[in-house]
mmCIF file of C-alpha atoms in Angstrom:
data_model
loop_
_atom_site.group_PDB
_atom_site.id
_atom_site.type_symbol
_atom_site.label_atom_id
_atom_site.label_comp_id
_atom_site.label_asym_id
_atom_site.label_seq_id
_atom_site.Cartn_x
_atom_site.Cartn_y
_atom_site.Cartn_z
ATOM 1 C CA MET T 1 32.260 -6.495 -215.321
ATOM 2 C CA SER T 2 32.861 -5.848 -219.033
ATOM 3 C CA GLU T 3 35.949 -7.309 -220.688
ATOM 4 C CA LYS T 4 37.997 -5.479 -223.305
ATOM 5 C CA HIS T 5 40.805 -6.824 -225.456
ATOM 6 C CA ILE T 6 43.808 -4.592 -226.100
ATOM 7 C CA VAL T 7 46.672 -5.334 -228.491
ATOM 8 C CA VAL T 8 49.988 -3.960 -227.234
ATOM 9 C CA ILE T 9 52.800 -3.348 -229.723
ATOM 10 C CA PRO T 10 55.891 -2.292 -227.757
ATOM 11 C CA GLY T 11 57.902 -1.723 -230.927
ATOM 12 C CA ASP T 12 61.537 -0.746 -230.590
ATOM 13 C CA GLY T 13 63.943 1.098 -228.308
ATOM 14 C CA ILE T 14 62.196 2.252 -225.147
ATOM 15 C CA GLY T 15 58.870 0.895 -226.384
ATOM 16 C CA GLU T 16 58.843 -2.078 -224.017
ATOM 17 C CA GLU T 17 59.480 0.126 -220.974
ATOM 18 C CA ILE T 18 56.902 2.794 -221.708
ATOM 19 C CA THR T 19 54.126 0.416 -222.755
ATOM 20 C CA THR T 20 54.707 -1.671 -219.626
ATOM 21 C CA ALA T 21 54.314 1.466 -217.512
ATOM 22 C CA ALA T 22 51.167 2.501 -219.369
ATOM 23 C CA ILE T 23 49.579 -0.924 -219.028
ATOM 24 C CA GLU T 24 50.052 -0.885 -215.250
ATOM 25 C CA VAL T 25 48.342 2.504 -215.020
ATOM 26 C CA MET T 26 45.527 1.355 -217.328
ATOM 27 C CA LYS T 27 44.955 -1.768 -215.249
ATOM 28 C CA ALA T 28 44.706 0.286 -212.068
ATOM 29 C CA ALA T 29 42.252 2.731 -213.640
ATOM 30 C CA ALA T 30 40.216 -0.091 -215.170
ATOM 31 C CA GLU T 31 39.835 -1.785 -211.801
ATOM 32 C CA LYS T 32 38.368 1.384 -210.333
ATOM 33 C CA CYS T 33 35.937 1.626 -213.256
ATOM 34 C CA ASN T 34 34.929 -2.060 -213.236
ATOM 35 C CA ILE T 35 36.559 -2.842 -216.582
ATOM 36 C CA LYS T 36 38.473 -6.052 -217.172
ATOM 37 C CA PHE T 37 41.284 -6.162 -219.728
ATOM 38 C CA THR T 38 42.978 -8.870 -221.696
ATOM 39 C CA PHE T 39 46.249 -7.850 -223.317
ATOM 40 C CA GLU T 40 47.974 -9.414 -226.319
ATOM 41 C CA LYS T 41 51.536 -8.533 -227.298
ATOM 42 C CA MET T 42 52.301 -8.309 -231.018
ATOM 43 C CA TYR T 43 55.263 -7.217 -233.147
ATOM 44 C CA ALA T 44 55.723 -4.305 -235.535
ATOM 45 C CA GLY T 45 58.582 -2.085 -236.663
ATOM 46 C CA GLY T 46 62.210 -3.098 -236.276
ATOM 47 C CA ALA T 47 61.382 -5.890 -233.851
ATOM 48 C CA ALA T 48 59.109 -7.418 -236.497
ATOM 49 C CA ILE T 49 61.794 -7.050 -239.175
ATOM 50 C CA ASP T 50 64.206 -8.987 -236.958
ATOM 51 C CA LYS T 51 61.643 -11.692 -236.173
ATOM 52 C CA TYR T 52 59.613 -11.973 -239.381
ATOM 53 C CA GLY T 53 61.583 -10.105 -242.041
ATOM 54 C CA VAL T 54 58.831 -7.495 -242.527
ATOM 55 C CA PRO T 55 57.860 -4.387 -240.509
ATOM 56 C CA LEU T 56 54.184 -5.352 -240.243
ATOM 57 C CA PRO T 57 53.361 -9.071 -240.144
ATOM 58 C CA ASP T 58 49.908 -10.250 -241.170
ATOM 59 C CA GLU T 59 49.455 -11.768 -237.700
ATOM 60 C CA THR T 60 49.768 -8.324 -236.137
ATOM 61 C CA VAL T 61 47.230 -6.780 -238.499
ATOM 62 C CA GLU T 62 44.684 -9.537 -237.884
ATOM 63 C CA ALA T 63 45.092 -9.280 -234.111
ATOM 64 C CA CYS T 64 44.590 -5.517 -234.225
ATOM 65 C CA LYS T 65 41.409 -5.872 -236.291
ATOM 66 C CA LYS T 66 39.888 -8.047 -233.558
ATOM 67 C CA ALA T 67 40.889 -5.761 -230.676
ATOM 68 C CA ASN T 68 38.978 -2.985 -228.917
ATOM 69 C CA GLY T 69 42.053 -0.778 -229.145
ATOM 70 C CA VAL T 70 45.769 -0.837 -229.950
ATOM 71 C CA LEU T 71 48.508 0.651 -227.757
ATOM 72 C CA LEU T 72 51.793 1.283 -229.564
ATOM 73 C CA GLY T 73 55.146 2.250 -228.064
ATOM 74 C CA ALA T 74 57.523 3.517 -230.761
ATOM 75 C CA VAL T 75 59.144 2.035 -233.842
ATOM 76 C CA GLY T 76 62.395 2.499 -235.700
ATOM 77 C CA GLY T 77 66.026 3.147 -234.975
ATOM 78 C CA PRO T 78 69.434 3.349 -236.661
ATOM 79 C CA LYS T 79 69.624 -0.439 -236.903
ATOM 80 C CA TRP T 80 66.913 -0.413 -239.577
ATOM 81 C CA ASP T 81 67.759 2.830 -241.383
ATOM 82 C CA ASN T 82 69.671 1.333 -244.295
ATOM 83 C CA VAL T 83 67.052 -1.025 -245.695
ATOM 84 C CA LYS T 84 64.762 -0.918 -248.712
ATOM 85 C CA PRO T 85 62.076 1.796 -248.391
ATOM 86 C CA GLU T 86 59.296 -0.788 -248.193
ATOM 87 C CA LEU T 87 61.074 -2.479 -245.280
ATOM 88 C CA ARG T 88 61.679 0.585 -243.123
ATOM 89 C CA ALA T 89 60.366 0.155 -239.591
ATOM 90 C CA GLU T 90 58.174 3.247 -239.914
ATOM 91 C CA ARG T 91 56.172 1.543 -242.670
ATOM 92 C CA ALA T 92 54.490 -0.446 -239.905
ATOM 93 C CA ILE T 93 52.586 2.599 -238.673
ATOM 94 C CA LEU T 94 51.439 3.570 -242.164
ATOM 95 C CA GLY T 95 50.346 -0.003 -242.780
ATOM 96 C CA LEU T 96 48.391 -0.217 -239.537
ATOM 97 C CA ARG T 97 46.586 3.040 -240.225
ATOM 98 C CA LYS T 98 45.555 1.822 -243.647
ATOM 99 C CA ALA T 99 44.565 -1.679 -242.535
ATOM 100 C CA LEU T 100 42.417 -0.367 -239.675
ATOM 101 C CA GLY T 101 40.874 2.491 -241.663
ATOM 102 C CA LEU T 102 42.337 5.136 -239.374
ATOM 103 C CA TYR T 103 42.083 8.416 -241.230
ATOM 104 C CA ALA T 104 42.343 10.995 -238.419
ATOM 105 C CA ASN T 105 45.241 11.583 -236.058
ATOM 106 C CA LEU T 106 44.322 13.522 -232.923
ATOM 107 C CA ARG T 107 47.132 15.391 -231.191
ATOM 108 C CA PRO T 108 46.123 17.156 -227.965
ATOM 109 C CA ILE T 109 48.516 20.048 -227.311
ATOM 110 C CA LYS T 110 47.950 20.925 -223.682
ATOM 111 C CA ILE T 111 50.566 22.265 -221.308
ATOM 112 C CA PHE T 112 50.606 21.147 -217.704
ATOM 113 C CA SER T 113 50.507 24.024 -215.242
ATOM 114 C CA ALA T 114 53.520 22.577 -213.435
ATOM 115 C CA LEU T 115 55.625 22.679 -216.596
ATOM 116 C CA THR T 116 54.985 26.086 -218.153
ATOM 117 C CA SER T 117 58.552 27.083 -217.333
ATOM 118 C CA LYS T 118 59.810 24.222 -219.518
ATOM 119 C CA SER T 119 58.280 25.694 -222.656
ATOM 120 C CA PRO T 120 60.638 27.553 -225.006
ATOM 121 C CA LEU T 121 57.959 30.254 -225.153
ATOM 122 C CA LYS T 122 57.164 32.784 -222.448
ATOM 123 C CA GLU T 123 54.909 31.407 -219.739
ATOM 124 C CA GLU T 124 52.173 33.960 -220.410
ATOM 125 C CA LEU T 125 51.968 32.709 -224.016
ATOM 126 C CA VAL T 126 51.554 29.032 -223.164
ATOM 127 C CA SER T 127 49.584 29.001 -219.906
ATOM 128 C CA ASP T 128 46.142 27.495 -220.552
ATOM 129 C CA VAL T 129 47.024 26.452 -224.098
ATOM 130 C CA ASP T 130 44.583 23.707 -225.154
ATOM 131 C CA ILE T 131 44.775 22.849 -228.858
ATOM 132 C CA LEU T 132 43.587 19.741 -230.665
ATOM 133 C CA ILE T 133 45.201 19.082 -234.029
ATOM 134 C CA LEU T 134 43.425 16.765 -236.473
ATOM 135 C CA ARG T 135 45.751 15.466 -239.153
ATOM 136 C CA GLU T 136 44.375 13.573 -242.140
ATOM 137 C CA LEU T 137 46.198 10.241 -242.245
ATOM 138 C CA THR T 138 45.442 8.155 -245.304
ATOM 139 C CA GLY T 139 45.582 10.571 -248.236
ATOM 140 C CA GLY T 140 47.889 13.211 -249.576
ATOM 141 C CA ILE T 141 51.480 13.066 -250.658
ATOM 142 C CA TYR T 142 52.455 10.227 -248.315
ATOM 143 C CA PHE T 143 50.116 7.826 -250.099
ATOM 144 C CA GLY T 144 50.155 9.199 -253.630
ATOM 145 C CA PRO T 145 52.130 7.606 -256.482
ATOM 146 C CA LYS T 146 55.871 8.031 -256.085
ATOM 147 C CA GLN T 147 59.005 7.143 -257.937
ATOM 148 C CA GLU T 148 62.370 6.740 -256.313
ATOM 149 C CA ALA T 149 65.385 8.610 -257.652
ATOM 150 C CA HIS T 150 66.108 7.839 -261.283
ATOM 151 C CA ILE T 151 67.786 9.481 -264.252
ATOM 152 C CA VAL T 152 65.723 11.430 -266.787
ATOM 153 C CA ASP T 153 67.592 13.069 -269.678
ATOM 154 C CA GLY T 154 70.801 12.816 -267.708
ATOM 155 C CA VAL T 155 69.351 14.456 -264.564
ATOM 156 C CA GLU T 156 68.481 12.592 -261.374
ATOM 157 C CA GLN T 157 64.935 13.167 -260.172
ATOM 158 C CA ALA T 158 62.337 11.683 -257.827
ATOM 159 C CA THR T 159 58.588 12.293 -257.632
ATOM 160 C CA ASP T 160 55.841 12.282 -254.993
ATOM 161 C CA LEU T 161 52.266 13.046 -256.054
ATOM 162 C CA GLU T 162 49.718 14.714 -253.756
ATOM 163 C CA ILE T 163 46.183 13.375 -254.248
ATOM 164 C CA TYR T 164 43.030 14.034 -252.224
ATOM 165 C CA THR T 165 39.466 12.911 -252.916
ATOM 166 C CA ARG T 166 36.265 14.595 -251.760
ATOM 167 C CA PRO T 167 35.313 11.764 -249.343
ATOM 168 C CA GLU T 168 38.728 11.935 -247.667
ATOM 169 C CA ILE T 169 38.367 15.656 -247.056
ATOM 170 C CA GLU T 170 34.713 15.507 -246.042
ATOM 171 C CA ARG T 171 35.177 12.931 -243.290
ATOM 172 C CA ILE T 172 38.130 14.631 -241.578
ATOM 173 C CA VAL T 173 36.509 18.072 -241.761
ATOM 174 C CA LYS T 174 33.223 16.742 -240.354
ATOM 175 C CA MET T 175 35.119 15.110 -237.500
ATOM 176 C CA ALA T 176 36.801 18.446 -236.744
ATOM 177 C CA PHE T 177 33.446 20.261 -236.646
ATOM 178 C CA ASN T 178 31.864 17.610 -234.428
ATOM 179 C CA ILE T 179 34.775 17.705 -231.979
ATOM 180 C CA ALA T 180 34.714 21.508 -231.933
ATOM 181 C CA LYS T 181 31.064 21.399 -230.809
ATOM 182 C CA GLY T 182 32.253 19.823 -227.577
ATOM 183 C CA ARG T 183 35.002 22.374 -227.111
ATOM 184 C CA SER T 184 34.983 26.069 -228.083
ATOM 185 C CA ASN T 185 33.169 25.858 -231.446
ATOM 186 C CA LYS T 186 36.155 27.099 -233.440
ATOM 187 C CA VAL T 187 37.974 25.300 -236.253
ATOM 188 C CA THR T 188 41.050 26.509 -238.106
ATOM 189 C CA SER T 189 41.495 24.739 -241.434
ATOM 190 C CA VAL T 190 45.117 24.925 -242.583
ATOM 191 C CA ASP T 191 46.132 24.680 -246.244
ATOM 192 C CA LYS T 192 48.251 26.197 -249.015
ATOM 193 C CA SER T 193 45.422 27.090 -251.364
ATOM 194 C CA ASN T 194 47.485 29.897 -252.876
ATOM 195 C CA VAL T 195 49.701 27.335 -254.616
ATOM 196 C CA LEU T 196 48.155 23.823 -254.368
ATOM 197 C CA ALA T 197 45.132 22.547 -256.298
ATOM 198 C CA THR T 198 44.390 19.927 -253.621
ATOM 199 C CA ALA T 199 44.320 22.691 -251.007
ATOM 200 C CA ARG T 200 41.897 24.795 -253.041
ATOM 201 C CA MET T 201 39.531 21.827 -253.181
ATOM 202 C CA TRP T 202 40.044 21.244 -249.426
ATOM 203 C CA ARG T 203 39.112 24.859 -248.633
ATOM 204 C CA ARG T 204 36.038 24.813 -250.888
ATOM 205 C CA ILE T 205 34.717 21.579 -249.347
ATOM 206 C CA ALA T 206 35.258 22.857 -245.806
ATOM 207 C CA ASP T 207 33.235 25.977 -246.670
ATOM 208 C CA GLU T 208 30.426 23.803 -248.018
ATOM 209 C CA ILE T 209 30.270 21.574 -244.932
ATOM 210 C CA VAL T 210 30.421 24.277 -242.269
ATOM 211 C CA VAL T 211 26.971 25.464 -243.393
ATOM 212 C CA ASP T 212 25.593 22.405 -241.567
ATOM 213 C CA TYR T 213 27.357 23.485 -238.359
ATOM 214 C CA PRO T 214 26.003 26.991 -237.658
ATOM 215 C CA GLU T 215 27.405 26.978 -234.112
ATOM 216 C CA VAL T 216 30.973 26.440 -235.368
ATOM 217 C CA THR T 217 33.221 29.264 -236.550
ATOM 218 C CA LEU T 218 35.526 28.250 -239.403
ATOM 219 C CA GLU T 219 38.656 30.175 -240.316
ATOM 220 C CA HIS T 220 41.206 29.364 -242.990
ATOM 221 C CA MET T 221 44.938 29.845 -242.568
ATOM 222 C CA TYR T 222 47.938 29.164 -244.777
ATOM 223 C CA ALA T 223 50.285 26.532 -243.374
ATOM 224 C CA ASP T 224 53.284 28.845 -243.161
ATOM 225 C CA ASN T 225 51.267 31.470 -241.284
ATOM 226 C CA CYS T 226 49.918 28.792 -238.936
ATOM 227 C CA ALA T 227 53.468 27.706 -238.154
ATOM 228 C CA MET T 228 54.281 31.288 -237.214
ATOM 229 C CA GLN T 229 51.092 31.854 -235.213
ATOM 230 C CA LEU T 230 51.674 28.718 -233.137
ATOM 231 C CA VAL T 231 54.717 30.362 -231.588
ATOM 232 C CA LEU T 232 53.376 33.916 -231.542
ATOM 233 C CA GLN T 233 49.839 33.392 -230.214
ATOM 234 C CA PRO T 234 49.117 29.699 -229.597
ATOM 235 C CA LYS T 235 46.056 30.425 -227.433
ATOM 236 C CA GLN T 236 44.146 31.683 -230.492
ATOM 237 C CA PHE T 237 43.687 28.077 -231.645
ATOM 238 C CA ASP T 238 41.182 25.482 -230.518
ATOM 239 C CA VAL T 239 40.749 22.774 -233.183
ATOM 240 C CA ILE T 240 43.140 22.710 -236.144
ATOM 241 C CA VAL T 241 42.358 20.431 -239.092
ATOM 242 C CA THR T 242 44.786 19.921 -241.954
ATOM 243 C CA SER T 243 46.284 17.553 -244.496
ATOM 244 C CA ASN T 244 48.667 14.679 -243.909
ATOM 245 C CA LEU T 245 51.857 16.570 -244.752
ATOM 246 C CA PHE T 246 51.026 19.833 -242.983
ATOM 247 C CA GLY T 247 49.615 17.980 -239.994
ATOM 248 C CA ASP T 248 52.809 15.983 -239.616
ATOM 249 C CA ILE T 249 54.902 19.153 -239.473
ATOM 250 C CA LEU T 250 52.600 21.435 -237.485
ATOM 251 C CA SER T 251 51.754 18.884 -234.797
ATOM 252 C CA ASP T 252 55.438 18.359 -234.046
ATOM 253 C CA GLU T 253 55.998 22.091 -233.902
ATOM 254 C CA ALA T 254 53.041 22.532 -231.555
ATOM 255 C CA ALA T 255 54.290 19.694 -229.362
ATOM 256 C CA VAL T 256 57.523 21.514 -228.639
ATOM 257 C CA ILE T 257 55.745 24.443 -226.999
ATOM 258 C CA THR T 258 54.574 22.133 -224.193
ATOM 259 C CA GLY T 259 58.157 21.674 -222.994
ATOM 260 C CA SER T 260 58.753 18.006 -223.811
ATOM 261 C CA ILE T 261 57.544 15.672 -226.539
ATOM 262 C CA GLY T 262 57.799 12.878 -223.966
ATOM 263 C CA LEU T 263 54.566 14.147 -222.437
ATOM 264 C CA LEU T 264 52.189 14.082 -225.378
ATOM 265 C CA PRO T 265 49.840 11.346 -226.569
ATOM 266 C CA SER T 266 48.082 10.775 -229.857
ATOM 267 C CA ALA T 267 45.111 8.833 -231.174
ATOM 268 C CA SER T 268 44.539 7.591 -234.706
ATOM 269 C CA LEU T 269 40.838 7.035 -235.349
ATOM 270 C CA GLY T 270 38.437 6.016 -238.074
ATOM 271 C CA ASP T 271 34.726 5.362 -238.256
ATOM 272 C CA GLY T 272 34.977 2.094 -236.326
ATOM 273 C CA GLY T 273 35.653 1.658 -232.633
ATOM 274 C CA ILE T 274 39.247 0.495 -233.017
ATOM 275 C CA GLY T 275 41.859 3.177 -232.498
ATOM 276 C CA LEU T 276 45.653 3.228 -232.482
ATOM 277 C CA TYR T 277 47.157 5.075 -229.529
ATOM 278 C CA GLU T 278 50.801 6.081 -229.221
ATOM 279 C CA PRO T 279 53.088 8.758 -227.780
ATOM 280 C CA ILE T 280 54.429 11.210 -230.328
ATOM 281 C CA HIS T 281 58.105 10.734 -229.452
ATOM 282 C CA GLY T 282 60.510 8.302 -231.079
ATOM 283 C CA SER T 283 62.035 5.028 -229.944
ATOM 284 C CA ALA T 284 65.103 6.653 -228.299
ATOM 285 C CA PRO T 285 67.367 3.581 -228.607
ATOM 286 C CA ASP T 286 70.200 5.475 -226.880
ATOM 287 C CA ILE T 287 68.385 5.275 -223.529
ATOM 288 C CA LYS T 288 66.843 1.822 -223.944
ATOM 289 C CA GLY T 289 66.978 -0.261 -220.786
ATOM 290 C CA ARG T 290 68.220 2.537 -218.550
ATOM 291 C CA GLY T 291 64.894 3.164 -216.831
ATOM 292 C CA ILE T 292 64.942 6.890 -217.523
ATOM 293 C CA ALA T 293 62.402 7.178 -220.358
ATOM 294 C CA ASN T 294 59.383 9.368 -219.719
ATOM 295 C CA PRO T 295 56.254 7.150 -219.848
ATOM 296 C CA ILE T 296 53.726 9.982 -219.551
ATOM 297 C CA GLY T 297 53.053 10.288 -223.287
ATOM 298 C CA THR T 298 52.217 6.584 -223.436
ATOM 299 C CA ILE T 299 50.199 6.693 -220.212
ATOM 300 C CA LEU T 300 48.145 9.585 -221.594
ATOM 301 C CA SER T 301 47.725 7.627 -224.833
ATOM 302 C CA GLY T 302 46.141 4.956 -222.653
ATOM 303 C CA ALA T 303 43.792 7.626 -221.327
ATOM 304 C CA LEU T 304 42.787 8.486 -224.904
ATOM 305 C CA LEU T 305 42.149 4.785 -225.525
ATOM 306 C CA PHE T 306 39.720 4.760 -222.611
ATOM 307 C CA ARG T 307 37.992 7.877 -223.959
ATOM 308 C CA HIS T 308 37.706 7.118 -227.670
ATOM 309 C CA SER T 309 37.681 3.320 -228.001
ATOM 310 C CA LEU T 310 36.171 2.211 -224.687
ATOM 311 C CA ASP T 311 33.837 5.158 -224.133
ATOM 312 C CA CYS T 312 35.032 5.452 -220.532
ATOM 313 C CA GLU T 313 35.508 9.150 -219.785
ATOM 314 C CA MET T 314 35.830 8.435 -216.065
ATOM 315 C CA ALA T 315 39.001 6.363 -216.469
ATOM 316 C CA ALA T 316 40.469 8.807 -219.002
ATOM 317 C CA SER T 317 39.943 11.818 -216.741
ATOM 318 C CA MET T 318 41.197 9.886 -213.739
ATOM 319 C CA ILE T 319 44.525 9.187 -215.444
ATOM 320 C CA GLU T 320 44.921 12.734 -216.756
ATOM 321 C CA GLU T 321 44.228 14.238 -213.337
ATOM 322 C CA ALA T 322 46.683 11.846 -211.677
ATOM 323 C CA VAL T 323 49.414 12.859 -214.140
ATOM 324 C CA GLU T 324 48.734 16.534 -213.409
ATOM 325 C CA ASP T 325 48.886 15.928 -209.645
ATOM 326 C CA VAL T 326 52.136 13.960 -209.811
ATOM 327 C CA LEU T 327 53.781 16.749 -211.810
ATOM 328 C CA LEU T 328 52.482 19.368 -209.367
ATOM 329 C CA ASP T 329 54.041 17.302 -206.573
ATOM 330 C CA GLY T 330 57.413 17.738 -208.257
ATOM 331 C CA TYR T 331 58.132 14.256 -209.594
ATOM 332 C CA ARG T 332 60.123 14.261 -212.822
ATOM 333 C CA THR T 333 61.826 11.887 -215.214
ATOM 334 C CA ARG T 334 65.198 12.957 -216.550
ATOM 335 C CA ASP T 335 63.900 14.819 -219.613
ATOM 336 C CA ILE T 336 61.842 17.281 -217.532
ATOM 337 C CA TYR T 337 63.930 17.305 -214.356
ATOM 338 C CA GLY T 338 64.891 20.606 -212.763
ATOM 339 C CA GLN T 339 66.411 21.908 -209.570
ATOM 340 C CA GLY T 340 64.256 21.295 -206.514
ATOM 341 C CA MET T 341 62.335 18.461 -208.183
ATOM 342 C CA THR T 342 62.336 14.746 -207.284
ATOM 343 C CA ARG T 343 63.866 12.651 -210.019
ATOM 344 C CA VAL T 344 62.204 9.284 -210.649
ATOM 345 C CA SER T 345 62.612 6.347 -213.005
ATOM 346 C CA THR T 346 60.179 5.193 -215.674
ATOM 347 C CA GLU T 347 58.711 2.594 -213.324
ATOM 348 C CA GLU T 348 58.565 4.989 -210.382
ATOM 349 C CA MET T 349 56.693 7.593 -212.414
ATOM 350 C CA ALA T 350 54.045 5.011 -213.298
ATOM 351 C CA SER T 351 53.790 3.976 -209.642
ATOM 352 C CA ARG T 352 53.266 7.571 -208.517
ATOM 353 C CA ILE T 353 50.532 8.041 -211.101
ATOM 354 C CA ILE T 354 48.825 4.845 -209.963
ATOM 355 C CA ASP T 355 48.975 6.081 -206.365
ATOM 356 C CA GLY T 356 47.350 9.321 -207.527
ATOM 357 C CA LEU T 357 44.343 7.707 -209.220
ATOM 358 C CA ARG T 358 41.144 8.683 -207.451
#
């Protein structure tokens, strides 16, 4: 029996509840696949600010570097909104990505057949939607030089500089092409090359690299058009690859068409085996401790951890199929509850999914 070490960072708000649920499901799946886990709880985000005075303690970073994978709940909340920018809880995620060399965020946008009616779009538009968005994570405007608001010639101004290098673009684009080979061999590269110099370089490099992937079809699309097409014809997309800023916006937009952001996982990956896995929703401090949070996004993040960091497709598929079955059986947390369904708590949802593992 192989043994894997997982760092768990519950974070803030509902983080403790949803990571606890996910861990129970992961343990059950691991047992069926003859994998043994050790788990180590660490602090990041607001909880770390309260305990250590910083959003990302060195102890947490070092523990994550030694792990096979990292499962994160959610960070942030109103309690930590009015602090210095470098102390905001959300800085923990940026710091972890940088420290672990995680340059690609994978967002699967897949709607469950039992929940097509929950989408704000017509059911015929979203049925069978299966999109994977790759967002570049360590370059672009979020990491470029910036200057907080200051006065210049009597006028207040602030600056954020967008910078991309060739290696940053090459590695994320190559990852998109390689992933597409295992899917439908189509990549949509999203940019604003009509106005941005960084985007023109991005588009040129993508065109150079695709020559080495003759089986992959590459199309380019402006970010504003992509935002529109995601709600008009989402099934036209397979793999979308884009910059940090556009990926942040478009992946949240795409998430909404599935009916609930509480359902969607994400994986942040680099060239090493360590990955950071987290649901895409926030910390929801208003429902903390009430047992009503939807744990499915975190549970499916655990499935991605099995797939990408532990190379265990069996466990990943097992969890995903169990989630699908539980939803088809009509079990719902409050955020996706509807008439005729069976409403369950956070813990009960995890228990049903465990029962459904096969």
